[in-house]
Tab-separated table of C-alpha atoms in Angstrom:
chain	number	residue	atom	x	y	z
A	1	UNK	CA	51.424	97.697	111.530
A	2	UNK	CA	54.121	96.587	113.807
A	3	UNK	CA	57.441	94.585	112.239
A	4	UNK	CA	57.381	91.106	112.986
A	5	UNK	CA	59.897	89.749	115.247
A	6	UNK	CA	61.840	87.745	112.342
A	7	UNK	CA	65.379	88.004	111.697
A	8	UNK	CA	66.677	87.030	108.051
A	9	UNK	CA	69.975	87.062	107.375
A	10	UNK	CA	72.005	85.298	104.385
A	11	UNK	CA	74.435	83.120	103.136
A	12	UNK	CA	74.550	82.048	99.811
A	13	UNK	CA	77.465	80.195	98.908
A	14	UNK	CA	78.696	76.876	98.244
A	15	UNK	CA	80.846	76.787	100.954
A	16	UNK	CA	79.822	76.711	104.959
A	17	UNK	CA	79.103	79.679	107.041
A	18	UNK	CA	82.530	80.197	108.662
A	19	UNK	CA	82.705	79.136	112.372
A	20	UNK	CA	83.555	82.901	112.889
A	21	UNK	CA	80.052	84.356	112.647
A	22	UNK	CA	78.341	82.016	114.665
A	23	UNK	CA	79.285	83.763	117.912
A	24	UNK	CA	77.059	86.983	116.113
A	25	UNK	CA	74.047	84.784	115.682
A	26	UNK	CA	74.548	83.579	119.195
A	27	UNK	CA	74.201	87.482	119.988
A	28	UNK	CA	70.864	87.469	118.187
A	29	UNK	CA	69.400	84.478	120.302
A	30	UNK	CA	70.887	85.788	123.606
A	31	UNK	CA	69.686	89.716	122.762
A	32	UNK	CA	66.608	89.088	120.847
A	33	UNK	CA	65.609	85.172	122.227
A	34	UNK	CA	61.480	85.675	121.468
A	35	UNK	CA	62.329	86.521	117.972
A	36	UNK	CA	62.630	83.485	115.106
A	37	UNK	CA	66.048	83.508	112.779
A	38	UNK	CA	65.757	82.461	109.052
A	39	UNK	CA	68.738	82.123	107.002
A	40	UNK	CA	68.437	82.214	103.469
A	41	UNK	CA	70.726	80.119	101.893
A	42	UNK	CA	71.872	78.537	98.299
A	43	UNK	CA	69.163	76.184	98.783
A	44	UNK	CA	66.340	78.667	99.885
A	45	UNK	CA	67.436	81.709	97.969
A	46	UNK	CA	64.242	83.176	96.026
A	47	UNK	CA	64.846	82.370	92.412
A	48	UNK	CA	64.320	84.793	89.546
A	49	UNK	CA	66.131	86.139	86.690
A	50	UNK	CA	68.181	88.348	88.965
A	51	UNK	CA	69.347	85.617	91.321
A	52	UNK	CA	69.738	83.132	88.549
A	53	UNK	CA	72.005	85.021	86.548
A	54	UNK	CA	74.113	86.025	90.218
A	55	UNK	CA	74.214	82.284	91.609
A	56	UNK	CA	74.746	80.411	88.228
A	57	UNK	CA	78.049	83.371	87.592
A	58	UNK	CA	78.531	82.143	91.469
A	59	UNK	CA	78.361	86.239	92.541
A	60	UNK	CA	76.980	84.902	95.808
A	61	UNK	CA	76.871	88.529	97.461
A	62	UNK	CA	75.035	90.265	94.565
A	63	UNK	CA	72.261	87.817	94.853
A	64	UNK	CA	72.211	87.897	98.463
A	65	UNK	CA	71.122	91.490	98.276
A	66	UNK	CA	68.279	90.905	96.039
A	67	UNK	CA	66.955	88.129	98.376
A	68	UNK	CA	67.393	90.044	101.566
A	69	UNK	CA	64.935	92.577	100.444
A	70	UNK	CA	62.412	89.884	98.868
A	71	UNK	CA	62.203	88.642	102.124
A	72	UNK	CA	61.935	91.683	104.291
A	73	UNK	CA	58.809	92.597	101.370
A	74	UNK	CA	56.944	89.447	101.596
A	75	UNK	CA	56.627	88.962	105.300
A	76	UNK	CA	58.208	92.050	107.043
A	77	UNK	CA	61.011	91.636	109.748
A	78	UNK	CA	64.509	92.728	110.398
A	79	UNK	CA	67.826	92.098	108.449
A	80	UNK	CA	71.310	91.389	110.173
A	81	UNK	CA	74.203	90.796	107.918
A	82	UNK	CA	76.027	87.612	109.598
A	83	UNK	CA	79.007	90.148	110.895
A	84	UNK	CA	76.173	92.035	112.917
A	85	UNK	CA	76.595	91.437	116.596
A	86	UNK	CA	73.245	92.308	118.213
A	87	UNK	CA	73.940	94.382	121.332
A	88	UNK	CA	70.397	95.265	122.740
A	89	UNK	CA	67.192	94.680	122.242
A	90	UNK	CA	65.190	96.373	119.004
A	91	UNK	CA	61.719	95.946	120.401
A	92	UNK	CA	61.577	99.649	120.477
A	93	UNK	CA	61.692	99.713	116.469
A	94	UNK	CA	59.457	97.624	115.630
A	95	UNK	CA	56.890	100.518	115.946
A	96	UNK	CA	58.567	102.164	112.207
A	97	UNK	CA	57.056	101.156	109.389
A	98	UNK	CA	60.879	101.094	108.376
A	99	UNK	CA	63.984	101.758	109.626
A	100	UNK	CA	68.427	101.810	108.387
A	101	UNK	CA	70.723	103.282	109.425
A	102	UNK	CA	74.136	105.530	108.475
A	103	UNK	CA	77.848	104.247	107.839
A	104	UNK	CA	79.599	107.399	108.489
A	105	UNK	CA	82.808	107.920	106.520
A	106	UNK	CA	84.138	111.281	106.854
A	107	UNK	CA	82.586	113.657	104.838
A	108	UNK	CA	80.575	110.661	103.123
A	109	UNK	CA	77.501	109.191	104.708
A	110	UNK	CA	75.858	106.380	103.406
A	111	UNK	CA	72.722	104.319	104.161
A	112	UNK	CA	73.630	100.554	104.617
A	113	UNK	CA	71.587	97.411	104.098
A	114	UNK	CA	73.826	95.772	106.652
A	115	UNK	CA	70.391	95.864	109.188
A	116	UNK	CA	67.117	97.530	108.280
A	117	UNK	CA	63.700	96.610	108.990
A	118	UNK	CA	60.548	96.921	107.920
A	119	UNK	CA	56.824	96.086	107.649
A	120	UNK	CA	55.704	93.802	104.819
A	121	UNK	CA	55.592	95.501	101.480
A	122	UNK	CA	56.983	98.669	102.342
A	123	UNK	CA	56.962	100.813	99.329
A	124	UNK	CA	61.066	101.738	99.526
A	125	UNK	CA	61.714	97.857	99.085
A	126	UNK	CA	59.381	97.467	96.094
A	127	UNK	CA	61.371	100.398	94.651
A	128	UNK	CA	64.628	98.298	95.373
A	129	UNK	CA	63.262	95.510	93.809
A	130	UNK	CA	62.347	97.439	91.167
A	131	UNK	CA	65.846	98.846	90.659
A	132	UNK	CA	67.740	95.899	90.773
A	133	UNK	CA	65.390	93.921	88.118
A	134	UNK	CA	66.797	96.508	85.579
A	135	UNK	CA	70.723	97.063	86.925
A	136	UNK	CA	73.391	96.058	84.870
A	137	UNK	CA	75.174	93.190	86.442
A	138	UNK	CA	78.037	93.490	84.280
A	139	UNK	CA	78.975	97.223	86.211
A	140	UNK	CA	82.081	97.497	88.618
A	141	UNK	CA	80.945	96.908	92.385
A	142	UNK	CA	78.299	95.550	91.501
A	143	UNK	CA	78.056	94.422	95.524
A	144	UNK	CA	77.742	97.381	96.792
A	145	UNK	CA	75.779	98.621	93.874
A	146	UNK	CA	72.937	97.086	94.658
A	147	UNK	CA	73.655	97.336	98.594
A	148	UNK	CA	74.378	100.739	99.819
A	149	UNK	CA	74.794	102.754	96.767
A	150	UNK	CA	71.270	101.528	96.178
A	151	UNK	CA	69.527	102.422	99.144
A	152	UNK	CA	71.485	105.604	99.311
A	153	UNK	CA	70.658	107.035	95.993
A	154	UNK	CA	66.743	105.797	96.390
A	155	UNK	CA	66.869	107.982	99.503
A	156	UNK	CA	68.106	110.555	98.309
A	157	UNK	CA	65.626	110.618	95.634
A	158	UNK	CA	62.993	111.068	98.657
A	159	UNK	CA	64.900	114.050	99.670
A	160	UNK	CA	67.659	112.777	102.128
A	161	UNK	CA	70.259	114.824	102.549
A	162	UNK	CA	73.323	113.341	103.545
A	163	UNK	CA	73.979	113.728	107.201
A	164	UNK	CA	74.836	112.094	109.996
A	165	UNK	CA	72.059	112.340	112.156
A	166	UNK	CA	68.582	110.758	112.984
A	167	UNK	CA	65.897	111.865	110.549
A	168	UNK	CA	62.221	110.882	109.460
A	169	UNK	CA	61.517	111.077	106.012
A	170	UNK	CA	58.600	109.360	103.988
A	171	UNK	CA	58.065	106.615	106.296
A	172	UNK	CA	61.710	106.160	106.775
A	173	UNK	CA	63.489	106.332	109.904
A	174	UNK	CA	67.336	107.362	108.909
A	175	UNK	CA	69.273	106.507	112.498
A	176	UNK	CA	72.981	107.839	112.988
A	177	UNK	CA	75.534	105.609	112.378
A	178	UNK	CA	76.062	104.703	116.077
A	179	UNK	CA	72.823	103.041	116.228
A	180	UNK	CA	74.423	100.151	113.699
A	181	UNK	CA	77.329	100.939	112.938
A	182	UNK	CA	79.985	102.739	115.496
A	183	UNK	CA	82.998	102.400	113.458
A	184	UNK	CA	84.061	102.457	110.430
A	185	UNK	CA	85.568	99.540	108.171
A	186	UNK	CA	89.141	101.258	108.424
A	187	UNK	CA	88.912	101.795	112.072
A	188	UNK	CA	89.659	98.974	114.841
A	189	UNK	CA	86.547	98.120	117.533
A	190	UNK	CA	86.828	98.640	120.678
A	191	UNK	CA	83.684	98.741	123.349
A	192	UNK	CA	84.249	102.327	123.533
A	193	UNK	CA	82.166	102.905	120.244
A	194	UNK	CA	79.061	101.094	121.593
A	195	UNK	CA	76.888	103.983	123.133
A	196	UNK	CA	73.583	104.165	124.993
A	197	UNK	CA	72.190	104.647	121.274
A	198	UNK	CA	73.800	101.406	119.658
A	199	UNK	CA	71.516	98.280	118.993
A	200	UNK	CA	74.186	96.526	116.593
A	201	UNK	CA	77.687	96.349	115.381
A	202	UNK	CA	78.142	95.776	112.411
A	203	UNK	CA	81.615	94.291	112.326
A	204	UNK	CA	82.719	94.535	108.286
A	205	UNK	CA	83.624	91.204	107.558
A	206	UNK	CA	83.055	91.880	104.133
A	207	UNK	CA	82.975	88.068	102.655
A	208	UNK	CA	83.065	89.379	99.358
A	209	UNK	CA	85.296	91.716	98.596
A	210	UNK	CA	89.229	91.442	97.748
A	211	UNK	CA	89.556	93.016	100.835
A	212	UNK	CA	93.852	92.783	102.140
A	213	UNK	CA	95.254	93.075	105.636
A	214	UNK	CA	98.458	93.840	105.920
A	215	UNK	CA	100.562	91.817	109.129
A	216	UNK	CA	103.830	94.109	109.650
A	217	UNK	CA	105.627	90.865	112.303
A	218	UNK	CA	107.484	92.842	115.391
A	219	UNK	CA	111.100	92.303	115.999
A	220	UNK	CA	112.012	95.128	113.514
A	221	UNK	CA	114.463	98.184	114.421
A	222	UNK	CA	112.928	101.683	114.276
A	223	UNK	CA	113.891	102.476	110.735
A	224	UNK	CA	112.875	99.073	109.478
A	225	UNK	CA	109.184	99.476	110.829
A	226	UNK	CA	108.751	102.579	109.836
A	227	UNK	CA	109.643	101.492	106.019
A	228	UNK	CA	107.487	98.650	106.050
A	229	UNK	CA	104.856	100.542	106.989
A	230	UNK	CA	105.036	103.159	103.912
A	231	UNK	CA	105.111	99.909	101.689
A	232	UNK	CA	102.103	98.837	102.871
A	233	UNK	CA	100.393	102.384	102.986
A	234	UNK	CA	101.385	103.109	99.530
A	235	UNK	CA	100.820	100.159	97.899
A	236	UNK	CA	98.289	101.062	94.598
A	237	UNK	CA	95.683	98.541	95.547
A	238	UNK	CA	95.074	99.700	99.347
A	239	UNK	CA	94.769	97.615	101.966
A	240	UNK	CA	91.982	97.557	104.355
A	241	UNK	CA	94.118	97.847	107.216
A	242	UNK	CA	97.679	97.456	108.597
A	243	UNK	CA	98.184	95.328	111.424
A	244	UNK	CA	102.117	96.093	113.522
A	245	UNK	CA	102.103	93.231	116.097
A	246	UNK	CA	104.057	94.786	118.639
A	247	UNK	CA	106.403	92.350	120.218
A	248	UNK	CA	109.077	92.894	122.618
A	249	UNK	CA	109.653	96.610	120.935
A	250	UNK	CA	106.752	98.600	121.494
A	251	UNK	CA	106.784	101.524	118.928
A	252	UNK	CA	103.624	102.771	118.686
A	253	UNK	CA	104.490	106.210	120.506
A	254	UNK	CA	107.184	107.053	118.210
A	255	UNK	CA	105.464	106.067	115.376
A	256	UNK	CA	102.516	108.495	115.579
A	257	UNK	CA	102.662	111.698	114.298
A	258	UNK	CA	105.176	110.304	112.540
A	259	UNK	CA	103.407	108.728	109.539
A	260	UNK	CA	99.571	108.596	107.934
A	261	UNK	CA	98.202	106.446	110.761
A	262	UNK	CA	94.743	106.567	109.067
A	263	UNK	CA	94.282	102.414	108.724
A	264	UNK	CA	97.137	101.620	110.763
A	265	UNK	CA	96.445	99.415	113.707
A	266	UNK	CA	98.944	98.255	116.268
A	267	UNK	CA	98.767	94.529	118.582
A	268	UNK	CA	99.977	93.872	120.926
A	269	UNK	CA	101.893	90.143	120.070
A	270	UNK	CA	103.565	89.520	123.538
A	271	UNK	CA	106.939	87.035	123.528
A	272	UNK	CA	105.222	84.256	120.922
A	273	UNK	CA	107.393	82.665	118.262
A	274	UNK	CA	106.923	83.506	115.171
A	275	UNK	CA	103.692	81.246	114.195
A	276	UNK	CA	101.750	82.315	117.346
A	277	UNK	CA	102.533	85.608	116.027
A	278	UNK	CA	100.971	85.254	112.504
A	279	UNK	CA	98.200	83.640	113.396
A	280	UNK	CA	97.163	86.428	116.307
A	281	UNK	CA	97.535	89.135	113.542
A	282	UNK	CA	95.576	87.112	110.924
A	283	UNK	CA	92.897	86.083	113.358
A	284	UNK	CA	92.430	89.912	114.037
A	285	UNK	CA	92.983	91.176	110.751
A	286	UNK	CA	89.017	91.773	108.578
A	287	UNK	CA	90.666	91.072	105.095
A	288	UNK	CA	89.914	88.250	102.375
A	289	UNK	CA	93.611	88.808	102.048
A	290	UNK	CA	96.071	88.546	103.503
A	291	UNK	CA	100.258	89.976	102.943
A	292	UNK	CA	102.466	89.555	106.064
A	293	UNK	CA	106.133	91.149	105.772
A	294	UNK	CA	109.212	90.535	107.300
A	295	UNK	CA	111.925	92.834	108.597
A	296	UNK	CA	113.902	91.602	105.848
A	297	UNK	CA	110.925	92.042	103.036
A	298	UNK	CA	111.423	94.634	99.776
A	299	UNK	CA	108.445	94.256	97.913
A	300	UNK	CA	107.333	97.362	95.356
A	301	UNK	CA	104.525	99.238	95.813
A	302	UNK	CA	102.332	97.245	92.850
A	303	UNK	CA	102.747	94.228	94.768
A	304	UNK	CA	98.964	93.563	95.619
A	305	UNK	CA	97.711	94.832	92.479
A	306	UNK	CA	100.105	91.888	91.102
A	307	UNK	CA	99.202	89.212	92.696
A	308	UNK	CA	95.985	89.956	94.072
A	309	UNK	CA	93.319	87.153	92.444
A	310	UNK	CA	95.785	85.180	90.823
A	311	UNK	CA	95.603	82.201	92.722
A	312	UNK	CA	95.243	81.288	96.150
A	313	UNK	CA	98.736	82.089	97.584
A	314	UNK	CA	100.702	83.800	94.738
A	315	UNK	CA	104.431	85.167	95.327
A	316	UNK	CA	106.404	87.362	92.328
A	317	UNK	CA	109.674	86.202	92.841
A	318	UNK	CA	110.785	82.668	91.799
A	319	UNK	CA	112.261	81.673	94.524
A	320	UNK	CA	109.446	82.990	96.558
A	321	UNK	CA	108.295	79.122	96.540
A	322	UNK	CA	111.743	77.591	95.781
A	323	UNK	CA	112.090	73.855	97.364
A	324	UNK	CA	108.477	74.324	98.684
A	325	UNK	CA	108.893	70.514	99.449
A	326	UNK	CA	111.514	70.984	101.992
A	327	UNK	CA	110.192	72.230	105.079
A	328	UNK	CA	113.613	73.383	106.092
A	329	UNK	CA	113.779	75.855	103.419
A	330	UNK	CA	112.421	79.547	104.117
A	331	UNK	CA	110.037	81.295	101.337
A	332	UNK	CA	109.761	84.718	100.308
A	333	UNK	CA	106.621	87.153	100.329
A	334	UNK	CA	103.404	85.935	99.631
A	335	UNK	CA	99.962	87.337	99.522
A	336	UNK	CA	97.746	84.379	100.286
A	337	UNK	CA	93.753	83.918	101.264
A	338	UNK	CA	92.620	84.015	104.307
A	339	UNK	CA	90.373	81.193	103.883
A	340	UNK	CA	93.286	78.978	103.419
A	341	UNK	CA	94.700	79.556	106.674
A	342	UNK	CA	91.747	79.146	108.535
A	343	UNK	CA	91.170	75.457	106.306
A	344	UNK	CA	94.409	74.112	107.308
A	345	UNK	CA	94.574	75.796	110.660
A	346	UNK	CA	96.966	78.706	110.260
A	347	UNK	CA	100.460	78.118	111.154
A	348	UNK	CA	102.452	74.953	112.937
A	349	UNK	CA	102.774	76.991	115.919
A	350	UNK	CA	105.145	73.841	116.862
A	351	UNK	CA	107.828	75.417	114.364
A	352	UNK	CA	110.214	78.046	115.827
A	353	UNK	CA	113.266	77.846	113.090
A	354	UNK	CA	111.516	79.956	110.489
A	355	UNK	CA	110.319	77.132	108.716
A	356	UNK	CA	106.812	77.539	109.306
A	357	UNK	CA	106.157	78.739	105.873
A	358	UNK	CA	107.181	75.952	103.825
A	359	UNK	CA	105.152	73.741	106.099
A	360	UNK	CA	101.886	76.761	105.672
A	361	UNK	CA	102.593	76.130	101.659
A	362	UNK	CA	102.864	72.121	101.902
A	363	UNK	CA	99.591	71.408	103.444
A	364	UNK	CA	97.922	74.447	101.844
A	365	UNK	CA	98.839	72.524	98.458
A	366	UNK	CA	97.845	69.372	99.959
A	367	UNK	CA	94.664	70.381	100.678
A	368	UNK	CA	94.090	71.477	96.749
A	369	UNK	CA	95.051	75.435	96.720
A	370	UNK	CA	96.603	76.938	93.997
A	371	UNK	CA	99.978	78.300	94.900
A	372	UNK	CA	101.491	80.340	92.054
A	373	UNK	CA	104.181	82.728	91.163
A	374	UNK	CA	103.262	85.732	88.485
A	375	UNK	CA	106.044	86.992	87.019
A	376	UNK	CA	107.192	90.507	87.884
């Protein structure tokens, strides 16, 4: 039984699909054009106790896993994750009775549901559904839970062993991560990690999870630079990534071996003011959140954990959002959504005084976000 040429991917939410991911669909139609693309959405969604309890609590991702598999086990197909950017064709697969693949980090390997396929009621996807009707939606992660902890631990009860490498096991095909996924979330893309082997990308946009970026802004002398970048490496809730925008001082050779470089990313901001400049690093950066600093910024190293989830754009000091009526005034640190600079189009790139925060803050309000200082 061959896998039908159907590609379901998902997004429930009560809120658009941002305009971001539509270039990765367009991969889908340009790679795989004789295949048919079915979204599942709020309005589609399979309903059932599980997905009931997840969309009514508005845990959008949680019940997007449960309907990604009912899917794939009522009428077979493939599954892309709307951050998946098809790169060739998978009519080659479609021969597997089922087929994932491995997200290779370090020493751990795991088994993602960011793309699988399979034929229609494949016994591994009864056994998810099976799982899931009886998790505990009350446990910690419960995304990935019931994504790739999931699948991992099921296949690993059919004797996987966790390596990275291509293996057949109980009517499983386990591919190596560069088949799917050629990087890993804490690592920046580049086309050198598609190989002859990779069919997708799966580009960890991660919609779900309080996921930060942190935007070091160039212009900074040597010793500056390197202390904002042990603030943002040590904060206690780590970030996803650290973006240095190199400007006019390129650092990046004296920087390495000079500090843990592990999620430290460096680009390359050429002579923009300082608006063009945010909005290149937040445009690049894959967090839900997002903390820019200053040369001039002291923030301690619970900063994030402070703020994080406490309203839309939330600062700790008072005066963070002093006069935020008065566009010529200047605010202080802020950790702020990234959703709320792509609603109101990121920053007045028309501003070059440093006021272009007040004016971010204004028509952020405007627009109905909560901006809100917690008290330190």
């Amino acid at each position: 039984m061959k896998i039908p040429k159907i590609i379901y991917t998902t997004w429930i939410s009560d809120k658009d699909l941002p305009v971001k991911f539509y270039k990765y669909i367009e991969s889908w139609k340009r790679i795989l054009p004789d295949y048919e693309i079915r979204m599942i959405t709020l309005e589609n969604a399979p309903r059932n106790r599980f997905s009931d309890i997840c969309i009514n609590n508005k845990k959008f991702a949680v019940a997007a896993q449960y309907a990604r598999i009912q899917r794939i086990f009522e009428t077979g197909g493939l599954y892309f994750d709307v951050d998946v950017e098809a790169v060739k064709s998978f009519d080659d697969l479609l021969d597997y009775e089922m087929f994932a693949g491995i997200e290779s980090k370090s020493d751990n390997n795991f088994i993602n549901n960011a793309v699988f396929g399979a034929h229609k009621e494949h016994p591994f996807l009864k056994e998810c559904l099976e799982e899931l009707d009886k998790i505990n939606l009350s446990i910690k992660d419960i995304e990935v839970s019931t994504g790739p902890l999931m699948f991992t631990k099921l296949m690993k009860r059919r004797g996987w062993i966790p390596e990275n490498k291509n293996i057949y096991l109980n009517g499983i095909q386990i591919f190596n991560s560069e088949y799917f996924y050629p990087y890993c979330p804490d690592e920046q893309f580049t086309s050198d990690c598609i190989s002859q082997n990779t069919y997708a990308v799966h580009h960890w946009a991660a919609t779900w999870k309080n996921s930060v970026s942190i935007i070091i802004l160039s212009g900074q002398k040597f010793n500056q630079l390197i202390q904002s970048i042990e603030i943002a490496t040590t904060q206690s809730v780590k970030p996803i990534e650290v973006i240095v925008m190199n400007g006019t001082h390129d650092y990046t050779k004296s920087i390495k071996g000079m500090t843990q470089l592990s999620k430290v990313k460096f680009l390359d901001s050429g002579n923009g003011n300082s608006s063009s400049v945010k909005n290149a690093g937040i445009d690049f950066a894959k967090g839900r959140w997002i903390l820019i600093l200053k040369p001039d910024d002291k923030i301690d190293h619970a900063f994030i954990e402070k703020t994080i989830d406490k309203g839309d754009i939330v600062g700790l000091n008072p005066d963070t959002f002093k006069n935020i009526g008065d566009t010529k005034s200047k605010s202080g640190c802020f950790l702020v959504k990234k959703e709320v600079w792509e609603t109101i189009n990121g920053f007045d790139e028309t501003l070059t005084d440093g006021t272009e925060d007040a004016d971010f803050l204004n028509r952020a309000r405007y627009e109905g976000y909560n901006v809100k200082v917690v008290n330190d």
